Amino acid sequence: MRILPPILLMFLFTLHSNAAPPLQATTPADFYEFQFGDFLVTALLDGFKPRKPAAIATDPNEVKKHLERHRIDEAVMASYNVFLINTGSKLLLVDAGTGDMLGENGGYLVDSLRAAGHQPEQIDAVLITHFHPDHINGLVSDGELVFPNADVFCDERESEYWLDEDQEAKAPEAARERFNQIQSILAPVVESERLKPFPSSSDLFPGVSASTAPGHSPGHTAYLVESGGQTLLFWGDTVHIEQAQFANPELTVKFDWDQGAAAKRRLYFLILADRHGWVIASPHISFPGLGKVIEEETGYRWIPVPYGTDF
Ligand SMILES: [Zn+2]
């Protein structure tokens, strides 16, 4: 080993001692995998975003009351979770994440998928819960399909609404931008004939079916995986504010397309999940967004999955 002159050694030491680790929290790509009957299911972290729940709620004061009980001042960190179902012969994604919408806070889906040992080319199908951009923007990057071999499934009521010129013309001015945004995201999927709308509540693959859940959007859909007598419900945007909407399922958010229907469907799923011990997979509940619910004296309580548990 060559001996370095003392002056250079001093310089190196100074450099080293100044290189303090950055005090900026970062959340890397992440995944959480568990066995569910004959299926392997993986929660994939796509991103996160600080959000003020009272600002998105139709009853801000009611939300504030629940936030206080959770010792939260105002803001929470909302997760953006995508789920992978390995059926043994097929790889199915539930939703496609945010793509470039969240800047450096999101777009981790492909990294999380690779970390879990899969490549985007291996995905056979993407099951879309609804067409809001935070669930479909990750289908396309720079005009190219991110999952080039995947068919993209959706309830036909969702595609018939958002991709229809008459519906767009009928929509209020403020909503038209949303139509344009969704149509331009999906254009490469439609052009490549990968979009596969299905009649509401279809059976899609052995053990995997769709359950219509209109309210948050016209063709909002949940997916059910059933195996070994157990049920796993991917319920899409049924709950946005975990601190408030379990305790009070009637609470709605401003971007529900039909607030009454959204509230009704939420209660319907909560009743079934509590009664039958269903596992729920949720895109915006803290990662990995997996848990069960129990009924309480008023409303319900979310029981997050204990770390490392197979259901
Ligand atoms: Zn969403």
PDB file of C-alpha atoms and ligand atoms in Angstrom:
ATOM      1  CA  MET A   1       0.000   0.000   0.000  1.00  0.00           C
ATOM      2  CA  ARG A   2       1.326   3.433  -0.935  1.00  0.00           C
ATOM      3  CA  ILE A   3       1.789   5.808   2.019  1.00  0.00           C
ATOM      4  CA  LEU A   4      -0.241   9.022   1.514  1.00  0.00           C
ATOM      5  CA  PRO A   5       1.384  12.355   2.451  1.00  0.00           C
ATOM      6  CA  PRO A   6      -0.004  13.679   5.799  1.00  0.00           C
ATOM      7  CA  ILE A   7      -1.561  16.755   4.168  1.00  0.00           C
ATOM      8  CA  LEU A   8      -3.625  14.550   1.837  1.00  0.00           C
ATOM      9  CA  LEU A   9      -4.642  12.287   4.734  1.00  0.00           C
ATOM     10  CA  MET A  10      -5.873  15.341   6.653  1.00  0.00           C
ATOM     11  CA  PHE A  11      -7.866  16.407   3.595  1.00  0.00           C
ATOM     12  CA  LEU A  12      -9.483  12.978   3.268  1.00  0.00           C
ATOM     13  CA  PHE A  13     -10.318  12.884   6.966  1.00  0.00           C
ATOM     14  CA  THR A  14     -12.000  16.306   6.747  1.00  0.00           C
ATOM     15  CA  LEU A  15     -14.045  15.174   3.746  1.00  0.00           C
ATOM     16  CA  HIS A  16     -15.144  12.039   5.539  1.00  0.00           C
ATOM     17  CA  SER A  17     -16.106  13.724   8.775  1.00  0.00           C
ATOM     18  CA  ASN A  18     -18.230  16.267   6.892  1.00  0.00           C
ATOM     19  CA  ALA A  19     -20.223  13.593   5.086  1.00  0.00           C
ATOM     20  CA  ALA A  20     -22.990  13.340   7.685  1.00  0.00           C
ATOM     21  CA  PRO A  21     -25.899  11.079   6.706  1.00  0.00           C
ATOM     22  CA  PRO A  22     -28.758  13.176   5.253  1.00  0.00           C
ATOM     23  CA  LEU A  23     -31.572  13.959   7.663  1.00  0.00           C
ATOM     24  CA  GLN A  24     -34.220  13.417   5.024  1.00  0.00           C
ATOM     25  CA  ALA A  25     -36.557  10.461   5.481  1.00  0.00           C
ATOM     26  CA  THR A  26     -36.978   8.392   2.344  1.00  0.00           C
ATOM     27  CA  THR A  27     -39.392   5.541   1.736  1.00  0.00           C
ATOM     28  CA  PRO A  28     -37.943   3.033  -0.681  1.00  0.00           C
ATOM     29  CA  ALA A  29     -39.755   0.635  -2.957  1.00  0.00           C
ATOM     30  CA  ASP A  30     -41.202  -2.073  -0.778  1.00  0.00           C
ATOM     31  CA  PHE A  31     -43.281  -5.224  -0.892  1.00  0.00           C
ATOM     32  CA  TYR A  32     -45.133  -7.460   1.570  1.00  0.00           C
ATOM     33  CA  GLU A  33     -45.869 -11.009   0.496  1.00  0.00           C
ATOM     34  CA  PHE A  34     -48.182 -13.562   2.081  1.00  0.00           C
ATOM     35  CA  GLN A  35     -49.790 -16.898   1.336  1.00  0.00           C
ATOM     36  CA  PHE A  36     -53.549 -16.876   0.909  1.00  0.00           C
ATOM     37  CA  GLY A  37     -54.858 -20.399   0.385  1.00  0.00           C
ATOM     38  CA  ASP A  38     -53.495 -21.531  -2.983  1.00  0.00           C
ATOM     39  CA  PHE A  39     -52.489 -17.994  -3.940  1.00  0.00           C
ATOM     40  CA  LEU A  40     -49.468 -15.875  -3.204  1.00  0.00           C
ATOM     41  CA  VAL A  41     -50.448 -12.246  -2.727  1.00  0.00           C
ATOM     42  CA  THR A  42     -48.066  -9.301  -2.551  1.00  0.00           C
ATOM     43  CA  ALA A  43     -48.731  -5.713  -1.509  1.00  0.00           C
ATOM     44  CA  LEU A  44     -46.506  -3.400  -3.563  1.00  0.00           C
ATOM     45  CA  LEU A  45     -45.754   0.107  -2.350  1.00  0.00           C
ATOM     46  CA  ASP A  46     -46.201   2.585  -5.196  1.00  0.00           C
ATOM     47  CA  GLY A  47     -45.950   5.844  -3.261  1.00  0.00           C
ATOM     48  CA  PHE A  48     -47.238   8.095  -0.520  1.00  0.00           C
ATOM     49  CA  LYS A  49     -48.518  11.625  -0.149  1.00  0.00           C
ATOM     50  CA  PRO A  50     -49.324  13.921   2.782  1.00  0.00           C
ATOM     51  CA  ARG A  51     -53.042  14.606   2.774  1.00  0.00           C
ATOM     52  CA  LYS A  52     -55.412  16.623   4.939  1.00  0.00           C
ATOM     53  CA  PRO A  53     -58.410  14.317   5.398  1.00  0.00           C
ATOM     54  CA  ALA A  54     -60.787  17.083   6.487  1.00  0.00           C
ATOM     55  CA  ALA A  55     -60.129  18.878   3.180  1.00  0.00           C
ATOM     56  CA  ILE A  56     -61.343  15.932   1.078  1.00  0.00           C
ATOM     57  CA  ALA A  57     -64.351  15.080   3.266  1.00  0.00           C
ATOM     58  CA  THR A  58     -67.933  16.240   2.752  1.00  0.00           C
ATOM     59  CA  ASP A  59     -68.214  16.662   6.551  1.00  0.00           C
ATOM     60  CA  PRO A  60     -64.861  18.159   7.664  1.00  0.00           C
ATOM     61  CA  ASN A  61     -65.907  18.675  11.292  1.00  0.00           C
ATOM     62  CA  GLU A  62     -66.834  15.021  11.737  1.00  0.00           C
ATOM     63  CA  VAL A  63     -63.440  14.014  10.296  1.00  0.00           C
ATOM     64  CA  LYS A  64     -61.590  16.416  12.604  1.00  0.00           C
ATOM     65  CA  LYS A  65     -63.296  14.786  15.589  1.00  0.00           C
ATOM     66  CA  HIS A  66     -61.983  11.349  14.537  1.00  0.00           C
ATOM     67  CA  LEU A  67     -58.497  12.691  13.758  1.00  0.00           C
ATOM     68  CA  GLU A  68     -58.311  14.126  17.285  1.00  0.00           C
ATOM     69  CA  ARG A  69     -59.058  10.697  18.731  1.00  0.00           C
ATOM     70  CA  HIS A  70     -56.105   9.372  16.697  1.00  0.00           C
ATOM     71  CA  ARG A  71     -53.840  12.194  17.993  1.00  0.00           C
ATOM     72  CA  ILE A  72     -53.558  13.628  14.491  1.00  0.00           C
ATOM     73  CA  ASP A  73     -53.541  17.422  14.066  1.00  0.00           C
ATOM     74  CA  GLU A  74     -54.385  17.777  10.436  1.00  0.00           C
ATOM     75  CA  ALA A  75     -52.282  15.811   7.944  1.00  0.00           C
ATOM     76  CA  VAL A  76     -51.766  12.082   7.412  1.00  0.00           C
ATOM     77  CA  MET A  77     -49.483  10.217   5.025  1.00  0.00           C
ATOM     78  CA  ALA A  78     -51.716   8.445   2.507  1.00  0.00           C
ATOM     79  CA  SER A  79     -50.284   5.290   0.939  1.00  0.00           C
ATOM     80  CA  TYR A  80     -50.678   4.262  -2.681  1.00  0.00           C
ATOM     81  CA  ASN A  81     -50.698   0.459  -2.663  1.00  0.00           C
ATOM     82  CA  VAL A  82     -50.956  -1.910  -5.607  1.00  0.00           C
ATOM     83  CA  PHE A  83     -51.506  -5.648  -5.162  1.00  0.00           C
ATOM     84  CA  LEU A  84     -50.141  -8.646  -7.031  1.00  0.00           C
ATOM     85  CA  ILE A  85     -51.979 -11.977  -7.136  1.00  0.00           C
ATOM     86  CA  ASN A  86     -49.933 -14.997  -8.138  1.00  0.00           C
ATOM     87  CA  THR A  87     -52.470 -17.724  -8.983  1.00  0.00           C
ATOM     88  CA  GLY A  88     -49.782 -20.312  -9.698  1.00  0.00           C
ATOM     89  CA  SER A  89     -50.254 -19.956 -13.449  1.00  0.00           C
ATOM     90  CA  LYS A  90     -50.960 -16.218 -13.839  1.00  0.00           C
ATOM     91  CA  LEU A  91     -49.657 -12.965 -12.414  1.00  0.00           C
ATOM     92  CA  LEU A  92     -52.443 -10.430 -11.889  1.00  0.00           C
ATOM     93  CA  LEU A  93     -52.017  -6.870 -10.708  1.00  0.00           C
ATOM     94  CA  VAL A  94     -54.870  -5.077  -8.993  1.00  0.00           C
ATOM     95  CA  ASP A  95     -54.516  -1.485 -10.290  1.00  0.00           C
ATOM     96  CA  ALA A  96     -51.440   0.052 -11.850  1.00  0.00           C
ATOM     97  CA  GLY A  97     -50.463   2.859  -9.510  1.00  0.00           C
ATOM     98  CA  THR A  98     -49.677   6.523  -9.959  1.00  0.00           C
ATOM     99  CA  GLY A  99     -46.909   6.513 -12.589  1.00  0.00           C
ATOM    100  CA  ASP A 100     -45.308   9.977 -12.540  1.00  0.00           C
ATOM    101  CA  MET A 101     -48.172  11.764 -10.723  1.00  0.00           C
ATOM    102  CA  LEU A 102     -46.530  12.003  -7.278  1.00  0.00           C
ATOM    103  CA  GLY A 103     -43.066  13.126  -8.394  1.00  0.00           C
ATOM    104  CA  GLU A 104     -40.358  11.715  -6.157  1.00  0.00           C
ATOM    105  CA  ASN A 105     -42.997  10.442  -3.692  1.00  0.00           C
ATOM    106  CA  GLY A 106     -44.322   7.826  -6.073  1.00  0.00           C
ATOM    107  CA  GLY A 107     -43.896   5.702  -9.153  1.00  0.00           C
ATOM    108  CA  TYR A 108     -42.180   2.913  -7.194  1.00  0.00           C
ATOM    109  CA  LEU A 109     -44.481   0.191  -8.474  1.00  0.00           C
ATOM    110  CA  VAL A 110     -42.099  -1.373 -10.998  1.00  0.00           C
ATOM    111  CA  ASP A 111     -39.186  -1.198  -8.531  1.00  0.00           C
ATOM    112  CA  SER A 112     -41.353  -2.815  -5.838  1.00  0.00           C
ATOM    113  CA  LEU A 113     -42.441  -5.499  -8.325  1.00  0.00           C
ATOM    114  CA  ARG A 114     -38.816  -6.233  -9.247  1.00  0.00           C
ATOM    115  CA  ALA A 115     -37.846  -6.299  -5.574  1.00  0.00           C
ATOM    116  CA  ALA A 116     -40.525  -8.988  -5.128  1.00  0.00           C
ATOM    117  CA  GLY A 117     -38.871 -11.017  -7.909  1.00  0.00           C
ATOM    118  CA  HIS A 118     -41.081 -10.256 -10.923  1.00  0.00           C
ATOM    119  CA  GLN A 119     -40.621  -8.340 -14.180  1.00  0.00           C
ATOM    120  CA  PRO A 120     -43.282  -6.064 -15.758  1.00  0.00           C
ATOM    121  CA  GLU A 121     -43.281  -8.276 -18.887  1.00  0.00           C
ATOM    122  CA  GLN A 122     -44.476 -11.217 -16.780  1.00  0.00           C
ATOM    123  CA  ILE A 123     -47.765  -9.586 -15.760  1.00  0.00           C
ATOM    124  CA  ASP A 124     -50.662 -11.368 -17.523  1.00  0.00           C
ATOM    125  CA  ALA A 125     -53.483  -9.016 -16.537  1.00  0.00           C
ATOM    126  CA  VAL A 126     -54.160  -5.787 -14.683  1.00  0.00           C
ATOM    127  CA  LEU A 127     -57.533  -5.671 -12.886  1.00  0.00           C
ATOM    128  CA  ILE A 128     -58.575  -2.036 -12.621  1.00  0.00           C
ATOM    129  CA  THR A 129     -60.837  -0.982  -9.742  1.00  0.00           C
ATOM    130  CA  HIS A 130     -61.683   2.360 -11.393  1.00  0.00           C
ATOM    131  CA  PHE A 131     -60.246   4.881 -13.811  1.00  0.00           C
ATOM    132  CA  HIS A 132     -59.131   7.642 -11.425  1.00  0.00           C
ATOM    133  CA  PRO A 133     -55.604   8.544 -12.500  1.00  0.00           C
ATOM    134  CA  ASP A 134     -53.893   7.374  -9.290  1.00  0.00           C
ATOM    135  CA  HIS A 135     -54.995   3.825 -10.229  1.00  0.00           C
ATOM    136  CA  ILE A 136     -54.249   3.819 -13.984  1.00  0.00           C
ATOM    137  CA  ASN A 137     -51.473   6.325 -14.673  1.00  0.00           C
ATOM    138  CA  GLY A 138     -48.861   3.612 -14.050  1.00  0.00           C
ATOM    139  CA  LEU A 139     -50.148   1.601 -17.039  1.00  0.00           C
ATOM    140  CA  VAL A 140     -48.232   3.820 -19.464  1.00  0.00           C
ATOM    141  CA  SER A 141     -44.871   5.566 -19.420  1.00  0.00           C
ATOM    142  CA  ASP A 142     -43.731   7.853 -22.271  1.00  0.00           C
ATOM    143  CA  GLY A 143     -46.544   6.498 -24.428  1.00  0.00           C
ATOM    144  CA  GLU A 144     -45.403   2.879 -23.953  1.00  0.00           C
ATOM    145  CA  LEU A 145     -47.241   0.127 -22.087  1.00  0.00           C
ATOM    146  CA  VAL A 146     -45.464  -0.562 -18.787  1.00  0.00           C
ATOM    147  CA  PHE A 147     -46.925  -4.099 -18.702  1.00  0.00           C
ATOM    148  CA  PRO A 148     -46.667  -4.944 -22.420  1.00  0.00           C
ATOM    149  CA  ASN A 149     -48.112  -8.458 -22.187  1.00  0.00           C
ATOM    150  CA  ALA A 150     -51.010  -7.677 -19.873  1.00  0.00           C
ATOM    151  CA  ASP A 151     -54.666  -7.357 -20.732  1.00  0.00           C
ATOM    152  CA  VAL A 152     -56.285  -4.535 -18.781  1.00  0.00           C
ATOM    153  CA  PHE A 153     -59.644  -5.540 -17.289  1.00  0.00           C
ATOM    154  CA  CYS A 154     -62.339  -3.142 -16.085  1.00  0.00           C
ATOM    155  CA  ASP A 155     -66.087  -3.123 -15.460  1.00  0.00           C
ATOM    156  CA  GLU A 156     -67.740  -2.091 -18.730  1.00  0.00           C
ATOM    157  CA  ARG A 157     -69.677   0.615 -16.891  1.00  0.00           C
ATOM    158  CA  GLU A 158     -66.369   2.334 -16.109  1.00  0.00           C
ATOM    159  CA  SER A 159     -65.098   2.351 -19.695  1.00  0.00           C
ATOM    160  CA  GLU A 160     -68.532   3.179 -21.129  1.00  0.00           C
ATOM    161  CA  TYR A 161     -68.662   6.254 -18.917  1.00  0.00           C
ATOM    162  CA  TRP A 162     -65.150   7.700 -19.089  1.00  0.00           C
ATOM    163  CA  LEU A 163     -64.396   6.838 -22.715  1.00  0.00           C
ATOM    164  CA  ASP A 164     -67.733   8.038 -24.080  1.00  0.00           C
ATOM    165  CA  GLU A 165     -67.977  11.384 -25.920  1.00  0.00           C
ATOM    166  CA  ASP A 166     -71.643  11.885 -25.000  1.00  0.00           C
ATOM    167  CA  GLN A 167     -70.940  11.392 -21.297  1.00  0.00           C
ATOM    168  CA  GLU A 168     -68.084  13.853 -21.558  1.00  0.00           C
ATOM    169  CA  ALA A 169     -70.290  16.441 -23.290  1.00  0.00           C
ATOM    170  CA  LYS A 170     -72.952  16.017 -20.581  1.00  0.00           C
ATOM    171  CA  ALA A 171     -70.459  16.397 -17.710  1.00  0.00           C
ATOM    172  CA  PRO A 172     -70.019  19.715 -15.918  1.00  0.00           C
ATOM    173  CA  GLU A 173     -67.149  21.843 -17.205  1.00  0.00           C
ATOM    174  CA  ALA A 174     -64.967  21.069 -14.146  1.00  0.00           C
ATOM    175  CA  ALA A 175     -65.282  17.303 -14.711  1.00  0.00           C
ATOM    176  CA  ARG A 176     -64.305  17.451 -18.379  1.00  0.00           C
ATOM    177  CA  GLU A 177     -60.641  17.828 -17.574  1.00  0.00           C
ATOM    178  CA  ARG A 178     -60.863  14.510 -15.713  1.00  0.00           C
ATOM    179  CA  PHE A 179     -62.353  12.866 -18.830  1.00  0.00           C
ATOM    180  CA  ASN A 180     -59.500  14.206 -20.996  1.00  0.00           C
ATOM    181  CA  GLN A 181     -56.885  13.087 -18.520  1.00  0.00           C
ATOM    182  CA  ILE A 182     -58.268   9.540 -18.302  1.00  0.00           C
ATOM    183  CA  GLN A 183     -58.715   9.215 -22.067  1.00  0.00           C
ATOM    184  CA  SER A 184     -55.165  10.334 -22.774  1.00  0.00           C
ATOM    185  CA  ILE A 185     -53.681   7.973 -20.148  1.00  0.00           C
ATOM    186  CA  LEU A 186     -55.601   5.038 -21.620  1.00  0.00           C
ATOM    187  CA  ALA A 187     -55.083   5.837 -25.311  1.00  0.00           C
ATOM    188  CA  PRO A 188     -52.102   3.441 -25.769  1.00  0.00           C
ATOM    189  CA  VAL A 189     -54.027   0.679 -23.938  1.00  0.00           C
ATOM    190  CA  VAL A 190     -57.086   1.150 -26.155  1.00  0.00           C
ATOM    191  CA  GLU A 191     -55.017   1.409 -29.371  1.00  0.00           C
ATOM    192  CA  SER A 192     -53.175  -1.818 -28.593  1.00  0.00           C
ATOM    193  CA  GLU A 193     -56.564  -3.527 -28.006  1.00  0.00           C
ATOM    194  CA  ARG A 194     -55.486  -4.490 -24.511  1.00  0.00           C
ATOM    195  CA  LEU A 195     -58.516  -2.978 -22.755  1.00  0.00           C
ATOM    196  CA  LYS A 196     -60.971  -5.764 -21.871  1.00  0.00           C
ATOM    197  CA  PRO A 197     -64.203  -4.404 -20.356  1.00  0.00           C
ATOM    198  CA  PHE A 198     -66.312  -7.112 -18.696  1.00  0.00           C
ATOM    199  CA  PRO A 199     -69.974  -7.210 -17.655  1.00  0.00           C
ATOM    200  CA  SER A 200     -70.394  -6.248 -13.963  1.00  0.00           C
ATOM    201  CA  SER A 201     -69.586  -8.959 -11.398  1.00  0.00           C
ATOM    202  CA  SER A 202     -67.928 -11.419 -13.819  1.00  0.00           C
ATOM    203  CA  ASP A 203     -65.813 -14.436 -12.927  1.00  0.00           C
ATOM    204  CA  LEU A 204     -62.407 -13.624 -14.419  1.00  0.00           C
ATOM    205  CA  PHE A 205     -59.961 -16.393 -13.481  1.00  0.00           C
ATOM    206  CA  PRO A 206     -60.356 -19.524 -11.349  1.00  0.00           C
ATOM    207  CA  GLY A 207     -60.859 -18.215  -7.792  1.00  0.00           C
ATOM    208  CA  VAL A 208     -60.827 -14.562  -8.921  1.00  0.00           C
ATOM    209  CA  SER A 209     -64.041 -12.617  -9.555  1.00  0.00           C
ATOM    210  CA  ALA A 210     -65.247  -9.034  -9.826  1.00  0.00           C
ATOM    211  CA  SER A 211     -67.911  -7.520  -7.573  1.00  0.00           C
ATOM    212  CA  THR A 212     -69.556  -4.350  -8.806  1.00  0.00           C
ATOM    213  CA  ALA A 213     -69.222  -1.462  -6.328  1.00  0.00           C
ATOM    214  CA  PRO A 214     -70.473   1.726  -8.000  1.00  0.00           C
ATOM    215  CA  GLY A 215     -70.394   4.957  -6.015  1.00  0.00           C
ATOM    216  CA  HIS A 216     -66.851   6.281  -5.925  1.00  0.00           C
ATOM    217  CA  SER A 217     -67.005   6.128  -9.739  1.00  0.00           C
ATOM    218  CA  PRO A 218     -69.676   4.762 -12.125  1.00  0.00           C
ATOM    219  CA  GLY A 219     -68.037   1.371 -12.666  1.00  0.00           C
ATOM    220  CA  HIS A 220     -65.998   1.134  -9.461  1.00  0.00           C
ATOM    221  CA  THR A 221     -65.277  -2.556  -8.878  1.00  0.00           C
ATOM    222  CA  ALA A 222     -63.925  -4.748  -6.129  1.00  0.00           C
ATOM    223  CA  TYR A 223     -62.142  -8.046  -6.787  1.00  0.00           C
ATOM    224  CA  LEU A 224     -62.486 -11.166  -4.698  1.00  0.00           C
ATOM    225  CA  VAL A 225     -59.989 -13.966  -4.298  1.00  0.00           C
ATOM    226  CA  GLU A 226     -61.477 -17.104  -2.801  1.00  0.00           C
ATOM    227  CA  SER A 227     -59.363 -20.033  -1.736  1.00  0.00           C
ATOM    228  CA  GLY A 228     -59.567 -22.705   0.958  1.00  0.00           C
ATOM    229  CA  GLY A 229     -62.861 -21.309   2.276  1.00  0.00           C
ATOM    230  CA  GLN A 230     -61.358 -17.850   2.811  1.00  0.00           C
ATOM    231  CA  THR A 231     -62.054 -14.603   1.009  1.00  0.00           C
ATOM    232  CA  LEU A 232     -59.742 -11.702   0.246  1.00  0.00           C
ATOM    233  CA  LEU A 233     -61.469  -8.505  -0.906  1.00  0.00           C
ATOM    234  CA  PHE A 234     -59.584  -5.916  -2.981  1.00  0.00           C
ATOM    235  CA  TRP A 235     -62.069  -3.121  -2.426  1.00  0.00           C
ATOM    236  CA  GLY A 236     -60.461  -0.238  -4.337  1.00  0.00           C
ATOM    237  CA  ASP A 237     -61.343   3.233  -3.069  1.00  0.00           C
ATOM    238  CA  THR A 238     -63.969   2.126  -0.561  1.00  0.00           C
ATOM    239  CA  VAL A 239     -62.109   3.855   2.293  1.00  0.00           C
ATOM    240  CA  HIS A 240     -59.981   7.000   1.912  1.00  0.00           C
ATOM    241  CA  ILE A 241     -59.832   8.128   5.550  1.00  0.00           C
ATOM    242  CA  GLU A 242     -58.980   5.139   7.711  1.00  0.00           C
ATOM    243  CA  GLN A 243     -59.200   7.216  10.920  1.00  0.00           C
ATOM    244  CA  ALA A 244     -62.837   8.177  10.275  1.00  0.00           C
ATOM    245  CA  GLN A 245     -64.682   6.056   7.698  1.00  0.00           C
ATOM    246  CA  PHE A 246     -64.554   2.802   9.671  1.00  0.00           C
ATOM    247  CA  ALA A 247     -65.982   4.458  12.765  1.00  0.00           C
ATOM    248  CA  ASN A 248     -68.528   6.295  10.623  1.00  0.00           C
ATOM    249  CA  PRO A 249     -69.073   4.486   7.287  1.00  0.00           C
ATOM    250  CA  GLU A 250     -71.562   7.169   6.209  1.00  0.00           C
ATOM    251  CA  LEU A 251     -68.772   9.719   5.852  1.00  0.00           C
ATOM    252  CA  THR A 252     -68.072  10.430   2.204  1.00  0.00           C
ATOM    253  CA  VAL A 253     -65.355  12.234   0.261  1.00  0.00           C
ATOM    254  CA  LYS A 254     -65.832  15.049  -2.236  1.00  0.00           C
ATOM    255  CA  PHE A 255     -64.590  13.005  -5.182  1.00  0.00           C
ATOM    256  CA  ASP A 256     -67.153  10.208  -4.750  1.00  0.00           C
ATOM    257  CA  TRP A 257     -69.180  10.242  -7.994  1.00  0.00           C
ATOM    258  CA  ASP A 258     -72.364   9.225  -6.130  1.00  0.00           C
ATOM    259  CA  GLN A 259     -71.859   9.790  -2.411  1.00  0.00           C
ATOM    260  CA  GLY A 260     -74.975   7.939  -1.272  1.00  0.00           C
ATOM    261  CA  ALA A 261     -74.084   4.844  -3.295  1.00  0.00           C
ATOM    262  CA  ALA A 262     -70.452   4.971  -2.115  1.00  0.00           C
ATOM    263  CA  ALA A 263     -71.543   5.051   1.543  1.00  0.00           C
ATOM    264  CA  LYS A 264     -74.015   2.217   1.013  1.00  0.00           C
ATOM    265  CA  ARG A 265     -71.430   0.016  -0.687  1.00  0.00           C
ATOM    266  CA  ARG A 266     -68.877   0.709   2.059  1.00  0.00           C
ATOM    267  CA  LEU A 267     -71.337  -0.429   4.723  1.00  0.00           C
ATOM    268  CA  TYR A 268     -72.257  -3.499   2.653  1.00  0.00           C
ATOM    269  CA  PHE A 269     -68.596  -4.584   2.407  1.00  0.00           C
ATOM    270  CA  LEU A 270     -67.969  -3.859   6.102  1.00  0.00           C
ATOM    271  CA  ILE A 271     -70.946  -6.001   7.138  1.00  0.00           C
ATOM    272  CA  LEU A 272     -69.770  -8.914   4.968  1.00  0.00           C
ATOM    273  CA  ALA A 273     -66.104  -8.566   5.972  1.00  0.00           C
ATOM    274  CA  ASP A 274     -66.993  -8.543   9.669  1.00  0.00           C
ATOM    275  CA  ARG A 275     -69.474 -11.403   9.396  1.00  0.00           C
ATOM    276  CA  HIS A 276     -67.238 -13.710   7.363  1.00  0.00           C
ATOM    277  CA  GLY A 277     -63.784 -12.617   8.553  1.00  0.00           C
ATOM    278  CA  TRP A 278     -62.745 -11.457   5.105  1.00  0.00           C
ATOM    279  CA  VAL A 279     -59.280 -10.020   4.623  1.00  0.00           C
ATOM    280  CA  ILE A 280     -59.325  -6.589   2.975  1.00  0.00           C
ATOM    281  CA  ALA A 281     -56.689  -5.127   0.645  1.00  0.00           C
ATOM    282  CA  SER A 282     -56.924  -1.347   0.421  1.00  0.00           C
ATOM    283  CA  PRO A 283     -55.027   1.040  -1.883  1.00  0.00           C
ATOM    284  CA  HIS A 284     -54.911   4.083   0.433  1.00  0.00           C
ATOM    285  CA  ILE A 285     -54.694   2.594   3.930  1.00  0.00           C
ATOM    286  CA  SER A 286     -51.163   2.674   5.404  1.00  0.00           C
ATOM    287  CA  PHE A 287     -48.914   0.182   3.608  1.00  0.00           C
ATOM    288  CA  PRO A 288     -49.343  -2.754   3.242  1.00  0.00           C
ATOM    289  CA  GLY A 289     -53.054  -1.779   3.431  1.00  0.00           C
ATOM    290  CA  LEU A 290     -54.102  -5.256   4.603  1.00  0.00           C
ATOM    291  CA  GLY A 291     -56.368  -6.082   7.507  1.00  0.00           C
ATOM    292  CA  LYS A 292     -59.688  -7.269   8.838  1.00  0.00           C
ATOM    293  CA  VAL A 293     -62.590  -5.371  10.360  1.00  0.00           C
ATOM    294  CA  ILE A 294     -64.710  -5.878  13.452  1.00  0.00           C
ATOM    295  CA  GLU A 295     -68.010  -4.289  14.322  1.00  0.00           C
ATOM    296  CA  GLU A 296     -68.050  -2.000  17.342  1.00  0.00           C
ATOM    297  CA  GLU A 297     -70.827  -0.383  19.315  1.00  0.00           C
ATOM    298  CA  THR A 298     -70.861   2.367  16.740  1.00  0.00           C
ATOM    299  CA  GLY A 299     -69.305   1.642  13.365  1.00  0.00           C
ATOM    300  CA  TYR A 300     -66.317  -0.607  12.705  1.00  0.00           C
ATOM    301  CA  ARG A 301     -62.643  -0.905  13.574  1.00  0.00           C
ATOM    302  CA  TRP A 302     -59.764  -1.646  11.221  1.00  0.00           C
ATOM    303  CA  ILE A 303     -57.421  -4.404  12.448  1.00  0.00           C
ATOM    304  CA  PRO A 304     -54.179  -4.148  10.464  1.00  0.00           C
ATOM    305  CA  VAL A 305     -52.452  -7.412   9.565  1.00  0.00           C
ATOM    306  CA  PRO A 306     -49.923  -8.437  12.232  1.00  0.00           C
ATOM    307  CA  TYR A 307     -46.521  -8.248  10.550  1.00  0.00           C
ATOM    308  CA  GLY A 308     -45.416 -11.519   8.975  1.00  0.00           C
ATOM    309  CA  THR A 309     -48.775 -13.267   9.218  1.00  0.00           C
ATOM    310  CA  ASP A 310     -50.145 -15.572   6.561  1.00  0.00           C
ATOM    311  CA  PHE A 311     -53.916 -15.584   6.545  1.00  0.00           C
TER     312      PHE A 311
HETATM  313 ZN    ZN B   1     -57.471   6.305  -5.310  1.00  0.00          ZN
END
